[in-house]
CSV table of C-alpha atoms and ligand atoms in Angstrom, one decimal:
chain,number,residue,atom,x,y,z
S,1,MET,CA,-3.4,62.4,57.7
S,2,LYS,CA,-3.9,62.3,54.0
S,3,ARG,CA,-1.5,60.3,51.8
S,4,ILE,CA,0.1,62.3,49.0
S,5,ASN,CA,2.1,61.4,45.9
S,6,MET,CA,5.1,63.5,46.5
S,7,ALA,CA,7.0,65.1,49.4
S,8,VAL,CA,8.8,68.2,48.0
S,9,LEU,CA,12.0,69.0,50.0
S,10,ALA,CA,13.6,72.0,48.2
S,11,GLY,CA,16.3,72.6,50.8
S,12,ASP,CA,18.9,75.4,50.5
S,13,GLY,CA,20.9,77.5,48.0
S,14,VAL,CA,19.3,77.3,44.5
S,15,GLY,CA,17.1,74.4,45.7
S,16,PRO,CA,14.0,76.5,46.3
S,17,GLU,CA,14.1,78.6,43.1
S,18,VAL,CA,14.7,75.6,41.0
S,19,MET,CA,12.0,73.6,42.7
S,20,ARG,CA,9.5,76.5,42.2
S,21,GLN,CA,10.1,76.2,38.5
S,22,THR,CA,9.9,72.4,38.6
S,23,LEU,CA,6.5,72.5,40.2
S,24,ARG,CA,5.2,74.7,37.4
S,25,VAL,CA,6.3,71.9,35.0
S,26,LEU,CA,4.5,69.3,37.1
S,27,THR,CA,1.3,71.3,37.2
S,28,THR,CA,1.4,71.5,33.4
S,29,VAL,CA,2.2,67.9,32.7
S,30,ALA,CA,0.5,66.1,35.5
S,31,PRO,CA,-1.8,68.4,37.5
S,32,ASP,CA,-3.4,65.6,39.4
S,33,VAL,CA,-0.2,64.6,41.2
S,34,THR,CA,-0.6,65.6,44.8
S,35,HIS,CA,2.4,67.1,46.6
S,36,GLU,CA,3.3,69.0,49.8
S,37,SER,CA,6.5,70.8,50.7
S,38,GLY,CA,8.6,70.2,53.8
S,39,LEU,CA,11.8,71.7,55.3
S,40,ILE,CA,15.2,70.1,55.2
S,41,GLY,CA,18.8,71.2,55.7
S,42,GLY,CA,19.7,74.8,56.7
S,43,ALA,CA,16.1,75.9,55.8
S,44,ALA,CA,14.8,73.5,58.4
S,45,TRP,CA,17.4,74.6,60.9
S,46,ALA,CA,16.2,78.2,60.6
S,47,GLU,CA,12.6,77.1,61.6
S,48,HIS,CA,13.2,74.1,63.9
S,49,ASN,CA,16.8,74.1,65.0
S,50,ASP,CA,17.0,70.7,63.4
S,51,HIS,CA,18.3,69.8,59.9
S,52,PHE,CA,15.8,67.0,59.5
S,53,PRO,CA,12.7,67.8,61.7
S,54,LYS,CA,10.0,65.4,62.8
S,55,ALA,CA,7.4,67.2,60.6
S,56,THR,CA,9.5,66.4,57.5
S,57,ARG,CA,9.8,62.7,58.6
S,58,GLU,CA,6.0,62.6,59.0
S,59,LEU,CA,5.5,64.2,55.6
S,60,ILE,CA,7.7,61.5,54.0
S,61,ASP,CA,5.9,58.7,55.8
S,62,ARG,CA,2.7,59.6,54.1
S,63,SER,CA,4.2,60.2,50.6
S,64,ASP,CA,4.7,57.8,47.7
S,65,ALA,CA,8.0,59.4,46.7
S,66,VAL,CA,10.4,62.3,47.6
S,67,LEU,CA,11.5,65.1,45.3
S,68,PHE,CA,14.6,66.5,46.9
S,69,GLY,CA,16.4,69.8,46.0
S,70,SER,CA,19.8,70.4,47.6
S,71,VAL,CA,21.2,71.2,51.0
S,72,GLY,CA,24.2,73.1,52.4
S,73,GLY,CA,25.3,76.6,52.9
S,74,PRO,CA,28.2,78.9,51.9
S,75,VAL,CA,31.7,77.4,52.7
S,76,ASP,CA,32.7,80.5,54.7
S,77,GLN,CA,29.7,80.1,56.9
S,78,SER,CA,30.2,76.4,57.6
S,79,HIS,CA,31.0,77.1,61.3
S,80,LEU,CA,27.5,78.5,62.0
S,81,PRO,CA,25.1,76.0,63.6
S,82,GLN,CA,22.7,76.4,60.7
S,83,TRP,CA,25.3,74.9,58.3
S,84,HIS,CA,27.6,72.9,60.6
S,85,GLY,CA,27.0,69.2,59.8
S,86,CYS,CA,24.1,70.2,57.6
S,87,GLU,CA,24.7,67.6,54.8
S,88,VAL,CA,25.4,64.8,57.2
S,89,ASN,CA,22.3,65.6,59.3
S,90,SER,CA,20.0,66.1,56.4
S,91,ILE,CA,20.6,64.3,53.2
S,92,LEU,CA,22.7,61.5,54.7
S,93,ALA,CA,20.3,61.1,57.6
S,94,LEU,CA,17.4,61.0,55.1
S,95,ARG,CA,19.1,58.3,53.0
S,96,GLN,CA,19.5,56.3,56.2
S,97,TYR,CA,16.0,57.0,57.4
S,98,LEU,CA,14.6,55.6,54.1
S,99,ASN,CA,17.2,52.8,53.9
S,100,LEU,CA,18.1,54.0,50.4
S,101,SER,CA,20.6,51.5,49.0
S,102,VAL,CA,20.8,52.0,45.2
S,103,ASN,CA,21.5,55.3,43.5
S,104,HIS,CA,21.1,55.7,39.8
S,105,ARG,CA,23.1,58.5,38.3
S,106,PRO,CA,22.8,58.8,34.5
S,107,ALA,CA,25.3,61.1,32.7
S,108,ARG,CA,23.5,61.7,29.4
S,109,ILE,CA,25.1,63.5,26.5
S,110,PHE,CA,22.4,65.5,24.8
S,111,PRO,CA,23.0,65.6,21.0
S,112,ALA,CA,22.5,69.4,21.0
S,113,LEU,CA,25.3,69.8,23.6
S,114,ARG,CA,28.0,67.5,22.2
S,115,ASN,CA,30.2,70.5,21.6
S,116,LEU,CA,29.8,71.6,25.2
S,117,SER,CA,31.7,68.5,26.4
S,118,PRO,CA,35.3,69.3,27.3
S,119,LEU,CA,36.2,66.1,25.5
S,120,LYS,CA,36.8,66.1,21.7
S,121,ASN,CA,33.9,64.7,19.7
S,122,THR,CA,36.1,61.9,18.5
S,123,ARG,CA,36.5,60.6,22.1
S,124,LEU,CA,32.7,60.8,22.7
S,125,GLU,CA,31.9,58.8,19.6
S,126,GLY,CA,29.5,56.0,20.5
S,127,CYS,CA,28.9,57.4,23.9
S,128,ASP,CA,25.3,58.6,24.7
S,129,GLU,CA,25.0,57.9,28.3
S,130,VAL,CA,27.0,56.4,31.2
S,131,LEU,CA,24.9,55.2,34.1
S,132,ILE,CA,26.5,55.0,37.5
S,133,LEU,CA,24.9,52.8,40.0
S,134,ARG,CA,26.2,53.9,43.4
S,135,GLU,CA,25.7,51.8,46.6
S,136,LEU,CA,24.2,54.3,49.0
S,137,SER,CA,23.9,52.7,52.5
S,138,GLY,CA,27.4,51.5,53.4
S,139,ASP,CA,31.1,52.3,53.0
S,140,ILE,CA,33.1,55.0,54.7
S,141,TYR,CA,30.0,57.3,54.8
S,142,PHE,CA,28.3,55.3,57.5
S,143,GLY,CA,31.0,53.5,59.4
S,144,GLU,CA,32.3,54.7,62.8
S,145,LYS,CA,33.8,58.2,62.8
S,146,ARG,CA,35.9,59.7,65.5
S,147,THR,CA,38.7,62.1,66.2
S,148,PHE,CA,40.8,61.4,69.3
S,149,GLU,CA,44.0,62.6,71.1
S,150,SER,CA,47.1,60.4,71.0
S,151,ASP,CA,50.8,60.8,71.7
S,152,ALA,CA,51.2,61.8,68.1
S,153,GLY,CA,48.5,64.5,68.3
S,154,LEU,CA,45.0,64.3,67.0
S,155,ILE,CA,44.0,61.2,65.0
S,156,ALA,CA,40.9,61.1,62.8
S,157,GLU,CA,39.3,57.9,61.8
S,158,ASP,CA,36.5,57.0,59.3
S,159,VAL,CA,35.7,53.3,59.2
S,160,ALA,CA,34.6,51.8,55.8
S,161,THR,CA,32.3,48.8,56.2
S,162,TYR,CA,30.4,46.6,53.6
S,163,THR,CA,28.2,43.7,54.4
S,164,THR,CA,27.7,40.8,52.0
S,165,ASN,CA,24.0,41.7,51.8
S,166,GLN,CA,24.6,45.3,50.9
S,167,ILE,CA,27.0,44.4,48.1
S,168,ARG,CA,24.8,41.6,46.9
S,169,HIS,CA,21.7,43.8,46.7
S,170,LEU,CA,23.5,46.4,44.6
S,171,ALA,CA,25.0,43.7,42.4
S,172,HIS,CA,21.6,42.2,41.5
S,173,GLU,CA,20.2,45.7,40.7
S,174,ALA,CA,23.3,46.4,38.6
S,175,PHE,CA,23.0,43.1,36.6
S,176,ARG,CA,19.3,43.5,36.1
S,177,THR,CA,19.8,47.1,34.9
S,178,ALA,CA,22.7,46.1,32.6
S,179,ALA,CA,20.6,43.2,31.2
S,180,GLN,CA,18.0,45.7,30.0
S,181,ARG,CA,20.6,47.9,28.4
S,182,LYS,CA,23.8,46.9,26.5
S,183,ALA,CA,24.4,43.8,28.7
S,184,GLN,CA,27.8,45.3,29.8
S,185,LEU,CA,28.6,45.9,33.4
S,186,VAL,CA,31.8,47.4,34.8
S,187,SER,CA,32.2,46.9,38.6
S,188,VAL,CA,34.6,49.4,40.1
S,189,ASP,CA,36.6,48.8,43.3
S,190,LYS,CA,40.1,49.1,44.8
S,191,ALA,CA,40.6,45.4,45.3
S,192,ASN,CA,44.4,45.8,45.2
S,193,VAL,CA,44.3,47.6,48.5
S,194,LEU,CA,40.9,47.4,50.4
S,195,GLU,CA,39.2,44.5,52.2
S,196,THR,CA,35.8,46.0,51.4
S,197,SER,CA,36.7,46.0,47.7
S,198,ARG,CA,37.9,42.4,47.8
S,199,LEU,CA,34.6,41.3,49.2
S,200,TRP,CA,32.9,43.5,46.6
S,201,ARG,CA,34.7,41.8,43.8
S,202,GLN,CA,34.0,38.3,45.2
S,203,ILE,CA,30.3,38.9,45.4
S,204,PHE,CA,30.0,40.5,42.0
S,205,THR,CA,31.8,37.5,40.5
S,206,GLN,CA,29.4,35.1,42.3
S,207,VAL,CA,26.3,37.1,41.3
S,208,ALA,CA,27.5,37.2,37.7
S,209,SER,CA,26.8,33.5,37.3
S,210,GLN,CA,23.1,34.2,37.6
S,211,TYR,CA,23.2,36.7,34.7
S,212,PRO,CA,25.0,34.8,31.9
S,213,SER,CA,23.8,37.3,29.3
S,214,VAL,CA,25.7,40.2,31.0
S,215,GLU,CA,29.4,40.7,30.4
S,216,LEU,CA,31.1,41.7,33.7
S,217,THR,CA,34.4,43.5,33.9
S,218,HIS,CA,36.2,44.5,37.1
S,219,MET,CA,38.1,47.8,37.1
S,220,LEU,CA,40.2,49.6,39.7
S,221,VAL,CA,38.8,53.0,40.6
S,222,ASP,CA,41.9,55.0,39.7
S,223,ASN,CA,42.0,53.4,36.3
S,224,CYS,CA,38.2,54.0,35.9
S,225,ALA,CA,38.7,57.7,36.6
S,226,MET,CA,41.2,57.9,33.7
S,227,GLN,CA,39.2,55.6,31.4
S,228,LEU,CA,36.0,57.8,31.8
S,229,ILE,CA,38.0,60.6,30.2
S,230,ILE,CA,40.1,58.9,27.6
S,231,ASN,CA,37.5,56.3,26.4
S,232,PRO,CA,34.0,56.9,27.9
S,233,ALA,CA,32.3,54.9,25.1
S,234,GLN,CA,33.5,51.7,26.7
S,235,PHE,CA,31.1,52.2,29.6
S,236,ASP,CA,27.4,51.7,29.7
S,237,VAL,CA,26.7,50.7,33.4
S,238,ILE,CA,29.2,51.2,36.2
S,239,ALA,CA,28.4,49.7,39.6
S,240,THR,CA,30.5,50.9,42.5
S,241,GLY,CA,30.5,51.7,46.3
S,242,ASN,CA,29.3,54.8,48.1
S,243,LEU,CA,32.5,56.9,48.1
S,244,PHE,CA,33.8,55.9,44.6
S,245,GLY,CA,30.3,56.5,43.3
S,246,ASP,CA,30.2,60.0,44.7
S,247,ILE,CA,33.5,60.9,43.1
S,248,LEU,CA,33.0,59.0,39.7
S,249,SER,CA,29.5,60.5,39.2
S,250,ASP,CA,30.9,64.1,39.5
S,251,ALA,CA,33.7,63.0,37.1
S,252,ALA,CA,31.1,61.5,34.7
S,253,SER,CA,29.1,64.7,34.8
S,254,ALA,CA,31.9,66.4,32.9
S,255,LEU,CA,31.1,64.2,29.9
S,256,PRO,CA,27.8,66.1,29.2
S,257,GLY,CA,29.6,69.3,30.3
S,258,SER,CA,27.7,70.4,33.4
S,259,LEU,CA,26.6,68.9,36.7
S,260,GLY,CA,23.5,71.0,36.4
S,261,MET,CA,22.0,68.5,34.0
S,262,MET,CA,22.5,65.3,36.1
S,263,PRO,CA,19.4,63.9,37.8
S,264,SER,CA,19.5,60.9,40.2
S,265,ALA,CA,17.1,58.4,41.6
S,266,SER,CA,17.7,56.4,44.9
S,267,PHE,CA,15.7,53.4,45.9
S,268,ASN,CA,15.3,51.2,49.0
S,269,ALA,CA,14.7,47.5,49.0
S,270,ASP,CA,10.9,48.1,48.8
S,271,GLY,CA,11.3,50.3,45.8
S,272,PHE,CA,10.5,53.6,47.6
S,273,GLY,CA,12.3,56.4,45.7
S,274,LEU,CA,14.0,59.7,46.4
S,275,TYR,CA,14.9,61.8,43.4
S,276,GLU,CA,17.5,64.6,43.5
S,277,PRO,CA,19.9,66.5,41.3
S,278,SER,CA,23.4,65.0,41.6
S,279,GLY,CA,24.9,68.5,42.1
S,280,GLY,CA,24.9,70.6,45.3
S,281,SER,CA,23.1,73.7,46.5
S,282,ALA,CA,25.4,76.2,44.8
S,283,PRO,CA,24.9,79.0,47.4
S,284,GLN,CA,26.9,81.4,45.2
S,285,LEU,CA,24.1,81.2,42.6
S,286,GLN,CA,21.2,81.6,45.1
S,287,GLY,CA,18.6,84.1,44.3
S,288,LYS,CA,20.1,85.1,40.9
S,289,ASP,CA,17.8,83.1,38.7
S,290,VAL,CA,20.8,81.6,36.8
S,291,ALA,CA,20.8,77.9,37.9
S,292,ASN,CA,20.1,75.2,35.4
S,293,PRO,CA,16.8,73.6,36.3
S,294,MET,CA,17.5,70.5,34.1
S,295,ALA,CA,18.8,68.2,36.8
S,296,GLN,CA,15.7,68.9,39.0
S,297,LEU,CA,13.3,68.6,36.0
S,298,LEU,CA,14.9,65.3,34.9
S,299,SER,CA,14.7,64.1,38.6
S,300,LEU,CA,11.0,64.9,38.5
S,301,ALA,CA,10.7,62.9,35.2
S,302,LEU,CA,12.4,59.9,36.9
S,303,LEU,CA,10.0,60.2,39.9
S,304,LEU,CA,7.0,60.3,37.6
S,305,ARG,CA,8.2,57.2,35.7
S,306,HIS,CA,9.5,55.0,38.5
S,307,SER,CA,7.4,55.9,41.6
S,308,LEU,CA,4.1,57.0,40.0
S,309,GLN,CA,4.1,54.9,36.8
S,310,ARG,CA,3.4,58.1,34.8
S,311,ASN,CA,5.7,57.2,31.9
S,312,GLU,CA,3.9,59.6,29.4
S,313,ALA,CA,4.3,62.6,31.7
S,314,ALA,CA,8.0,61.7,32.3
S,315,SER,CA,8.7,61.3,28.6
S,316,ALA,CA,6.9,64.6,27.9
S,317,ILE,CA,9.3,66.4,30.2
S,318,GLU,CA,12.4,64.7,28.7
S,319,HIS,CA,11.3,65.5,25.2
S,320,ALA,CA,10.4,69.1,26.0
S,321,ILE,CA,13.9,69.6,27.5
S,322,GLU,CA,15.6,68.0,24.4
S,323,GLN,CA,13.6,70.3,22.1
S,324,THR,CA,14.4,73.3,24.2
S,325,LEU,CA,18.1,72.4,23.8
S,326,ASP,CA,17.7,71.7,20.1
S,327,ALA,CA,16.3,75.2,19.7
S,328,GLY,CA,19.6,76.6,21.1
S,329,ILE,CA,18.1,77.7,24.4
S,330,ARG,CA,20.7,77.7,27.1
S,331,THR,CA,21.3,78.5,30.8
S,332,ALA,CA,24.7,80.1,31.7
S,333,ASP,CA,26.4,76.8,32.7
S,334,ILE,CA,25.8,75.2,29.2
S,335,CYS,CA,26.6,78.3,27.1
S,336,LEU,CA,29.5,78.3,24.7
S,337,THR,CA,31.2,81.6,23.7
S,338,GLY,CA,28.9,83.7,21.7
S,339,GLU,CA,25.7,82.0,22.9
S,340,GLN,CA,23.1,83.9,24.8
S,341,ALA,CA,22.2,82.6,28.3
S,342,ILE,CA,18.7,82.9,29.8
S,343,GLY,CA,17.6,82.4,33.4
S,344,THR,CA,16.1,79.5,35.4
S,345,ARG,CA,12.5,80.9,35.0
S,346,ALA,CA,12.8,81.8,31.3
S,347,PHE,CA,14.4,78.4,30.5
S,348,THR,CA,11.5,76.7,32.3
S,349,ASP,CA,9.0,78.8,30.3
S,350,GLU,CA,10.6,77.5,27.2
S,351,VAL,CA,10.3,73.9,28.4
S,352,ILE,CA,6.7,74.5,29.4
S,353,ALA,CA,5.9,75.9,26.0
S,354,ARG,CA,7.1,72.6,24.5
S,355,LEU,CA,5.0,70.4,26.8
S,356,SER,CA,1.8,68.8,25.9
S,357,PRO,CA,-0.4,67.7,28.9
S,358,SER,CA,-0.6,64.0,29.3
T,1,LIG,C1,26.1,63.7,46.5
T,1,LIG,C2,26.7,64.7,47.5
T,1,LIG,C3,26.5,64.1,48.9
T,1,LIG,C4,27.3,62.8,49.0
T,1,LIG,C5,26.9,65.1,50.0
T,1,LIG,C6,26.1,66.4,49.9
T,1,LIG,C7,26.8,64.5,51.3
T,1,LIG,O1,28.0,65.0,47.2
T,1,LIG,O2,24.9,63.3,46.6
T,1,LIG,O3,26.8,63.3,45.6
T,1,LIG,O4,28.5,62.8,49.2
T,1,LIG,O5,26.7,61.8,48.8
T,2,LIG,MG1,28.6,64.1,45.3
C-alpha cells in the first residue's frame, strides 16, 4: 500500500464539517500533500461496530502524521452502543496505539481578540501565549479501572501510575521547549498529597540540573488553576501530568476566550505526531455550519510545520487566520455583542482569500 503524508480522521459531531473546510485550506496552501480519510469514533462504529477499526490502524501505519477531528456523541445518547465508551475506545486507544507521550497545547491570545477574554486587559498584560505540555501516556487515564461489589456497596477505582521514564521523557521535552522560549518552566503537580506527584517533582528537579539556563518553578495544581486566572502573564510553559493537563488546558482556553481556537500536537518518542483541536465534538452544533474552524486549521498548521517540515505553508495559514481576525471576521463563539457572526464555511472562505500558495 502507498505511503501518504496525512491520515485524516474527522470523527463525530462538528468534526466532519470542520475537517471538510480544513482540507480546502490544505489544497490551497499545499496541494501536493497527500492524504486519505479514515473512520474513528461513533462514525466508525456505524460502519464497523468498532470505534477504532483495523482499516483505520492500517491507514495510520502508512501515514507520516495524523490530523484528527473530534469524537463522541450527544450526552443523552451515551447509553447507545455507538457512543458508549466512544472516547476511551477511540481517541484514548489511538493515543495508546501510537504511544503518544507529549501533548503541546498552546493557548494563544490573538491581538484582535483581546477584548473577548473574560479577563480584564490589565490582567492579560504581557501574556500572549501559555503553552501547556501535558503528559499523555500515564496517570489515572491508563491505570487499572474497576467497579466492584463490597459490603459497603459498589466501589469504583481508577489507579494513577507514573513511571520514572514517562516523567523523565516529558521533563526533557519541557526543558528543551522552555529553553527555546522564555526559559521559564512551571511544573505542576499535587506533591502535598500524591505519590505520583512526589516522584514527578523529584524527577523534574533532577532533570533541571541538565538545563541550567531554564528557571524551574514547582506549583501545586489547585494554586495553578487560580494563578492562571489572576496572573496568567507569569506563565510561559507549564508541564504537567495527564489529568491535570486535561483540566488546566480547558481552563487556559478561557484566556483567549474560546476552546474553538485551541489546537494541539501530540508526539511519541520517535517524533510521530497526531494533531487535534483541544475541544470536543460539540454534537449540539453538528450540521449547523457554526463551529469555529480555527482549532482544526491551526492543528493542520502544526502538522505541516512539525511532521512535514512545511514551515512556509504553516505560517501562511497562521497569518491568514490572524488577518481574518484583524478584519473583524468572527464565528459565533468569538463574537462580542453587536458583532456579526459568520459560519464555518464562510469563515474558511475568508481565510482562503488571505492565503498565498507556498
Ligand atoms: C482532551 C479530551 C479527552 C481527554 C477526552 C475526549 C478523552 O478531553 O483531549 O482534552 O480527556 O484527554
Ligand atoms: Mg479535555
